[in-house]
CSV table of N, CA and C in Angstrom, one decimal:
chain,number,residue,atom,x,y,z
A,1,MET,N,20.2,9.8,-19.1
A,1,MET,CA,19.0,9.4,-18.4
A,1,MET,C,19.4,8.5,-17.2
A,2,PRO,N,19.0,8.8,-16.0
A,2,PRO,CA,19.3,8.0,-14.8
A,2,PRO,C,18.8,6.6,-15.0
A,3,LYS,N,19.6,5.6,-14.4
A,3,LYS,CA,19.2,4.2,-14.6
A,3,LYS,C,17.8,3.9,-14.0
A,4,ILE,N,17.5,4.6,-12.9
A,4,ILE,CA,16.2,4.2,-12.3
A,4,ILE,C,15.0,4.6,-13.2
A,5,LEU,N,15.1,5.6,-14.1
A,5,LEU,CA,14.1,6.0,-14.9
A,5,LEU,C,13.9,5.0,-16.1
A,6,ARG,N,14.9,4.2,-16.4
A,6,ARG,CA,14.8,3.2,-17.4
A,6,ARG,C,14.4,1.8,-16.9
A,7,SER,N,14.2,1.7,-15.6
A,7,SER,CA,13.9,0.5,-15.0
A,7,SER,C,12.4,0.1,-15.3
A,8,ARG,N,12.2,-1.1,-15.7
A,8,ARG,CA,10.8,-1.6,-16.0
A,8,ARG,C,10.0,-1.6,-14.8
A,9,GLN,N,10.5,-1.9,-13.7
A,9,GLN,CA,9.8,-1.9,-12.4
A,9,GLN,C,9.3,-0.5,-12.1
A,10,PHE,N,10.2,0.5,-12.3
A,10,PHE,CA,9.8,1.9,-12.0
A,10,PHE,C,8.7,2.3,-12.9
A,11,ILE,N,8.8,2.0,-14.2
A,11,ILE,CA,7.7,2.4,-15.2
A,11,ILE,C,6.4,1.7,-14.8
A,12,ALA,N,6.5,0.4,-14.4
A,12,ALA,CA,5.3,-0.3,-14.0
A,12,ALA,C,4.6,0.3,-12.8
A,13,VAL,N,5.4,0.7,-11.8
A,13,VAL,CA,4.9,1.3,-10.6
A,13,VAL,C,4.2,2.6,-11.0
A,14,CYS,N,4.8,3.4,-11.8
A,14,CYS,CA,4.3,4.7,-12.2
A,14,CYS,C,3.0,4.5,-13.0
A,15,ALA,N,2.9,3.5,-13.9
A,15,ALA,CA,1.7,3.2,-14.6
A,15,ALA,C,0.6,2.7,-13.7
A,16,LEU,N,0.9,1.9,-12.7
A,16,LEU,CA,-0.1,1.4,-11.8
A,16,LEU,C,-0.6,2.6,-10.9
A,17,GLY,N,0.3,3.4,-10.5
A,17,GLY,CA,-0.1,4.6,-9.7
A,17,GLY,C,-1.0,5.5,-10.5
A,18,PHE,N,-0.7,5.7,-11.8
A,18,PHE,CA,-1.6,6.6,-12.6
A,18,PHE,C,-2.9,5.9,-12.8
A,19,LEU,N,-3.0,4.7,-13.1
A,19,LEU,CA,-4.3,4.0,-13.3
A,19,LEU,C,-5.1,4.0,-12.0
A,20,SER,N,-4.4,3.7,-10.9
A,20,SER,CA,-5.1,3.7,-9.6
A,20,SER,C,-5.7,5.1,-9.3
A,21,SER,N,-5.0,6.1,-9.6
A,21,SER,CA,-5.5,7.5,-9.3
A,21,SER,C,-6.7,7.8,-10.1
A,22,ILE,N,-6.7,7.4,-11.4
A,22,ILE,CA,-7.9,7.6,-12.2
A,22,ILE,C,-9.1,6.8,-11.6
A,23,LEU,N,-8.9,5.6,-11.3
A,23,LEU,CA,-9.9,4.8,-10.7
A,23,LEU,C,-10.5,5.4,-9.4
A,24,PHE,N,-9.6,5.9,-8.6
A,24,PHE,CA,-10.1,6.6,-7.4
A,24,PHE,C,-10.8,7.9,-7.6
A,25,PHE,N,-10.3,8.7,-8.5
A,25,PHE,CA,-10.9,10.0,-8.6
A,25,PHE,C,-12.1,10.1,-9.5
A,26,ILE,N,-12.5,9.0,-10.2
A,26,ILE,CA,-13.7,9.0,-11.0
A,26,ILE,C,-15.0,9.4,-10.2
A,27,ILE,N,-15.1,8.8,-9.1
A,27,ILE,CA,-16.4,9.0,-8.3
A,27,ILE,C,-16.4,10.5,-7.8
A,28,PRO,N,-15.4,11.0,-7.0
A,28,PRO,CA,-15.6,12.3,-6.5
A,28,PRO,C,-15.7,13.4,-7.6
A,29,LEU,N,-15.0,13.2,-8.7
A,29,LEU,CA,-15.0,14.2,-9.8
A,29,LEU,C,-16.0,14.1,-10.8
A,30,GLN,N,-16.5,12.9,-11.2
A,30,GLN,CA,-17.4,12.8,-12.3
A,30,GLN,C,-18.8,12.3,-11.9
A,31,MET,N,-19.0,11.9,-10.7
A,31,MET,CA,-20.3,11.4,-10.3
A,31,MET,C,-21.5,12.4,-10.5
A,32,SER,N,-21.2,13.7,-10.2
A,32,SER,CA,-22.3,14.7,-10.4
A,32,SER,C,-22.7,14.8,-11.9
A,33,VAL,N,-21.7,14.7,-12.8
A,33,VAL,CA,-22.0,14.8,-14.2
A,33,VAL,C,-22.7,13.5,-14.6
A,34,PHE,N,-22.3,12.4,-14.1
A,34,PHE,CA,-22.9,11.1,-14.5
A,34,PHE,C,-24.4,11.1,-14.0
A,35,LEU,N,-24.6,11.5,-12.7
A,35,LEU,CA,-26.0,11.5,-12.2
A,35,LEU,C,-26.9,12.5,-12.9
A,36,SER,N,-26.3,13.7,-13.2
A,36,SER,CA,-27.1,14.7,-13.9
A,36,SER,C,-27.5,14.2,-15.3
A,37,ALA,N,-26.6,13.5,-16.0
A,37,ALA,CA,-27.0,12.9,-17.3
A,37,ALA,C,-28.0,11.8,-17.2
A,38,ARG,N,-28.2,11.2,-16.0
A,38,ARG,CA,-29.2,10.2,-15.8
A,38,ARG,C,-30.5,10.8,-15.3
A,39,GLY,N,-30.6,12.1,-15.2
A,39,GLY,CA,-31.8,12.7,-14.8
A,39,GLY,C,-31.9,13.1,-13.3
A,40,GLU,N,-30.9,12.9,-12.5
A,40,GLU,CA,-30.9,13.3,-11.1
A,40,GLU,C,-30.5,14.8,-11.1
A,41,ALA,N,-31.4,15.7,-10.8
A,41,ALA,CA,-31.1,17.1,-10.8
A,41,ALA,C,-30.9,17.7,-9.4
A,42,SER,N,-31.2,17.0,-8.4
A,42,SER,CA,-31.0,17.5,-7.0
A,42,SER,C,-29.6,17.5,-6.6
A,43,THR,N,-29.0,18.7,-6.3
A,43,THR,CA,-27.6,18.7,-5.9
A,43,THR,C,-27.5,18.1,-4.5
A,44,VAL,N,-28.5,18.2,-3.7
A,44,VAL,CA,-28.4,17.6,-2.4
A,44,VAL,C,-28.3,16.1,-2.5
A,45,MET,N,-29.1,15.5,-3.4
A,45,MET,CA,-29.1,14.0,-3.6
A,45,MET,C,-27.8,13.6,-4.2
A,46,ILE,N,-27.3,14.3,-5.1
A,46,ILE,CA,-26.0,14.0,-5.7
A,46,ILE,C,-24.9,14.1,-4.7
A,47,GLY,N,-24.9,15.1,-3.9
A,47,GLY,CA,-23.9,15.2,-2.8
A,47,GLY,C,-24.0,14.1,-1.8
A,48,ALA,N,-25.2,13.7,-1.5
A,48,ALA,CA,-25.4,12.6,-0.5
A,48,ALA,C,-24.9,11.3,-1.1
A,49,ILE,N,-25.2,11.0,-2.4
A,49,ILE,CA,-24.7,9.8,-3.0
A,49,ILE,C,-23.2,9.7,-3.0
A,50,ILE,N,-22.5,10.9,-3.4
A,50,ILE,CA,-21.1,10.9,-3.4
A,50,ILE,C,-20.5,10.7,-2.0
A,51,ALA,N,-21.1,11.3,-1.0
A,51,ALA,CA,-20.7,11.1,0.4
A,51,ALA,C,-20.8,9.7,0.9
A,52,VAL,N,-21.9,9.1,0.6
A,52,VAL,CA,-22.1,7.7,1.0
A,52,VAL,C,-21.2,6.8,0.3
A,53,ALA,N,-21.0,7.0,-1.0
A,53,ALA,CA,-20.1,6.2,-1.8
A,53,ALA,C,-18.6,6.3,-1.3
A,54,SER,N,-18.3,7.5,-0.9
A,54,SER,CA,-16.9,7.7,-0.4
A,54,SER,C,-16.6,7.0,0.9
A,55,ILE,N,-17.6,6.6,1.7
A,55,ILE,CA,-17.4,5.9,2.9
A,55,ILE,C,-16.8,4.5,2.6
A,56,GLY,N,-17.0,4.0,1.4
A,56,GLY,CA,-16.4,2.7,1.0
A,56,GLY,C,-14.9,2.7,1.0
A,57,ASN,N,-14.3,3.9,0.8
A,57,ASN,CA,-12.8,4.0,0.7
A,57,ASN,C,-12.2,3.6,2.1
A,58,PRO,N,-12.5,4.3,3.2
A,58,PRO,CA,-11.9,3.9,4.4
A,58,PRO,C,-12.3,2.4,4.9
A,59,ILE,N,-13.5,2.0,4.5
A,59,ILE,CA,-13.9,0.6,4.8
A,59,ILE,C,-13.0,-0.4,4.1
A,60,GLY,N,-12.7,-0.1,2.8
A,60,GLY,CA,-11.8,-0.9,2.0
A,60,GLY,C,-10.4,-0.9,2.6
A,61,SER,N,-10.0,0.3,3.0
A,61,SER,CA,-8.6,0.4,3.6
A,61,SER,C,-8.6,-0.5,4.9
A,62,TYR,N,-9.6,-0.5,5.7
A,62,TYR,CA,-9.7,-1.3,6.9
A,62,TYR,C,-9.6,-2.8,6.5
A,63,LEU,N,-10.4,-3.2,5.5
A,63,LEU,CA,-10.4,-4.6,5.1
A,63,LEU,C,-9.1,-5.1,4.5
A,64,PHE,N,-8.3,-4.1,4.0
A,64,PHE,CA,-7.0,-4.5,3.5
A,64,PHE,C,-6.2,-5.3,4.5
A,65,ARG,N,-6.3,-5.0,5.7
A,65,ARG,CA,-5.5,-5.7,6.7
A,65,ARG,C,-5.7,-7.2,6.7
A,66,PHE,N,-6.9,-7.6,6.3
A,66,PHE,CA,-7.2,-9.0,6.3
A,66,PHE,C,-6.7,-9.7,5.0
A,67,LEU,N,-6.3,-8.9,4.0
A,67,LEU,CA,-5.8,-9.4,2.8
A,67,LEU,C,-4.3,-9.2,2.6
A,68,SER,N,-3.7,-8.5,3.5
A,68,SER,CA,-2.3,-8.1,3.4
A,68,SER,C,-1.3,-9.3,3.3
A,69,SER,N,-1.7,-10.5,3.6
A,69,SER,CA,-0.8,-11.6,3.5
A,69,SER,C,-0.7,-12.2,2.1
A,70,ARG,N,-1.6,-11.7,1.2
A,70,ARG,CA,-1.6,-12.1,-0.2
A,70,ARG,C,-0.4,-11.4,-0.9
A,71,THR,N,-0.1,-12.0,-2.1
A,71,THR,CA,1.0,-11.4,-2.9
A,71,THR,C,0.5,-10.1,-3.6
A,72,LEU,N,1.5,-9.3,-4.0
A,72,LEU,CA,1.1,-8.0,-4.6
A,72,LEU,C,0.3,-8.2,-5.8
A,73,PRO,N,0.6,-9.1,-6.8
A,73,PRO,CA,-0.3,-9.3,-7.9
A,73,PRO,C,-1.8,-9.7,-7.5
A,74,GLN,N,-1.9,-10.5,-6.5
A,74,GLN,CA,-3.2,-10.9,-6.0
A,74,GLN,C,-4.0,-9.7,-5.5
A,75,LEU,N,-3.3,-8.9,-4.7
A,75,LEU,CA,-3.9,-7.7,-4.1
A,75,LEU,C,-4.3,-6.7,-5.2
A,76,LEU,N,-3.5,-6.5,-6.1
A,76,LEU,CA,-3.8,-5.6,-7.2
A,76,LEU,C,-5.0,-6.1,-8.0
A,77,ALA,N,-5.0,-7.4,-8.3
A,77,ALA,CA,-6.0,-7.9,-9.1
A,77,ALA,C,-7.4,-7.8,-8.4
A,78,ARG,N,-7.4,-8.2,-7.1
A,78,ARG,CA,-8.6,-8.1,-6.4
A,78,ARG,C,-9.2,-6.7,-6.2
A,79,SER,N,-8.3,-5.8,-6.0
A,79,SER,CA,-8.8,-4.4,-5.8
A,79,SER,C,-9.3,-3.8,-7.1
A,80,TYR,N,-8.6,-4.1,-8.2
A,80,TYR,CA,-9.0,-3.6,-9.5
A,80,TYR,C,-10.3,-4.3,-10.0
A,81,ILE,N,-10.5,-5.5,-9.6
A,81,ILE,CA,-11.7,-6.2,-10.0
A,81,ILE,C,-12.9,-5.6,-9.2
A,82,VAL,N,-12.7,-5.4,-7.9
A,82,VAL,CA,-13.8,-4.8,-7.1
A,82,VAL,C,-14.1,-3.4,-7.6
A,83,GLY,N,-13.1,-2.6,-7.8
A,83,GLY,CA,-13.3,-1.2,-8.3
A,83,GLY,C,-13.9,-1.2,-9.7
A,84,GLY,N,-13.4,-2.0,-10.6
A,84,GLY,CA,-14.0,-2.1,-12.0
A,84,GLY,C,-15.4,-2.6,-12.0
A,85,ALA,N,-15.7,-3.6,-11.1
A,85,ALA,CA,-17.1,-4.1,-11.0
A,85,ALA,C,-18.0,-3.0,-10.6
A,86,GLY,N,-17.6,-2.1,-9.7
A,86,GLY,CA,-18.4,-1.0,-9.3
A,86,GLY,C,-18.7,0.0,-10.5
A,87,LEU,N,-17.7,0.2,-11.3
A,87,LEU,CA,-17.9,1.1,-12.4
A,87,LEU,C,-18.8,0.5,-13.5
A,88,VAL,N,-18.6,-0.8,-13.7
A,88,VAL,CA,-19.5,-1.5,-14.7
A,88,VAL,C,-20.9,-1.5,-14.1
A,89,GLY,N,-21.1,-1.7,-12.9
A,89,GLY,CA,-22.4,-1.7,-12.2
A,89,GLY,C,-23.1,-0.4,-12.4
A,90,MET,N,-22.3,0.7,-12.2
A,90,MET,CA,-22.8,2.1,-12.4
A,90,MET,C,-23.3,2.3,-13.8
A,91,ALA,N,-22.6,1.8,-14.7
A,91,ALA,CA,-23.0,2.0,-16.1
A,91,ALA,C,-24.3,1.3,-16.5
A,92,ILE,N,-24.6,0.1,-15.9
A,92,ILE,CA,-25.8,-0.7,-16.2
A,92,ILE,C,-26.9,-0.5,-15.2
A,93,SER,N,-26.7,0.2,-14.1
A,93,SER,CA,-27.7,0.3,-13.1
A,93,SER,C,-28.9,1.1,-13.6
A,94,PRO,N,-30.1,0.6,-13.3
A,94,PRO,CA,-31.3,1.3,-13.8
A,94,PRO,C,-31.8,2.4,-12.9
A,95,THR,N,-31.4,2.5,-11.6
A,95,THR,CA,-31.9,3.5,-10.7
A,95,THR,C,-30.7,4.2,-10.1
A,96,VAL,N,-31.0,5.4,-9.5
A,96,VAL,CA,-30.0,6.2,-8.9
A,96,VAL,C,-29.5,5.5,-7.6
A,97,LEU,N,-30.4,4.8,-6.9
A,97,LEU,CA,-29.9,4.1,-5.7
A,97,LEU,C,-28.9,3.0,-6.1
A,98,ALA,N,-29.2,2.3,-7.1
A,98,ALA,CA,-28.3,1.3,-7.6
A,98,ALA,C,-26.9,1.9,-8.0
A,99,VAL,N,-27.0,3.0,-8.7
A,99,VAL,CA,-25.7,3.7,-9.1
A,99,VAL,C,-24.9,4.1,-7.8
A,100,GLY,N,-25.6,4.5,-6.8
A,100,GLY,CA,-24.9,4.9,-5.5
A,100,GLY,C,-24.3,3.6,-4.9
A,101,LEU,N,-25.0,2.5,-4.9
A,101,LEU,CA,-24.4,1.3,-4.3
A,101,LEU,C,-23.2,0.8,-5.1
A,102,CYS,N,-23.3,0.9,-6.4
A,102,CYS,CA,-22.2,0.5,-7.2
A,102,CYS,C,-21.0,1.5,-7.1
A,103,ALA,N,-21.3,2.7,-6.8
A,103,ALA,CA,-20.2,3.7,-6.6
A,103,ALA,C,-19.5,3.3,-5.2
A,104,PHE,N,-20.3,2.9,-4.3
A,104,PHE,CA,-19.8,2.4,-3.0
A,104,PHE,C,-18.8,1.3,-3.2
A,105,VAL,N,-19.2,0.3,-4.0
A,105,VAL,CA,-18.4,-0.9,-4.4
A,105,VAL,C,-17.1,-0.4,-5.0
A,106,ASN,N,-17.2,0.6,-5.9
A,106,ASN,CA,-16.0,1.1,-6.6
A,106,ASN,C,-15.0,1.7,-5.5
A,107,GLN,N,-15.5,2.5,-4.6
A,107,GLN,CA,-14.7,3.1,-3.6
A,107,GLN,C,-14.2,2.1,-2.6
A,108,LEU,N,-14.9,1.0,-2.4
A,108,LEU,CA,-14.4,-0.1,-1.6
A,108,LEU,C,-13.1,-0.7,-2.2
A,109,GLY,N,-13.2,-0.9,-3.5
A,109,GLY,CA,-12.0,-1.4,-4.3
A,109,GLY,C,-10.9,-0.4,-4.2
A,110,CYS,N,-11.2,0.8,-4.3
A,110,CYS,CA,-10.1,1.9,-4.2
A,110,CYS,C,-9.5,1.9,-2.8
A,111,GLY,N,-10.3,1.6,-1.8
A,111,GLY,CA,-9.7,1.5,-0.4
A,111,GLY,C,-8.8,0.3,-0.3
A,112,LEU,N,-9.2,-0.8,-0.9
A,112,LEU,CA,-8.3,-1.9,-0.9
A,112,LEU,C,-7.0,-1.7,-1.7
A,113,LEU,N,-7.1,-0.9,-2.7
A,113,LEU,CA,-6.0,-0.5,-3.5
A,113,LEU,C,-5.0,0.3,-2.7
């Protein structure tokens, strides 16, 4: 087995990459199922909510430039906290609009990531 594959840093980077991709793809892939389960049947509304939430990703990427002087652990922690807060907010939101806003927050965190 090559030495690089046994490296703890390499394994940590792969694990973070895998976790980050899951966090990023939850909204585009599962939002329609989530909203349908909450009673939103309009495909137009579901598509609009996903589209608006996805705008958070490039905004988060833009905001990253203001945080890039931080250390890597600080950057990762902040982006995971923002993304996770969006997911928790989606789970406890009482309305479809609130779910959409929380999805936007999640994608903002993914953009920072």
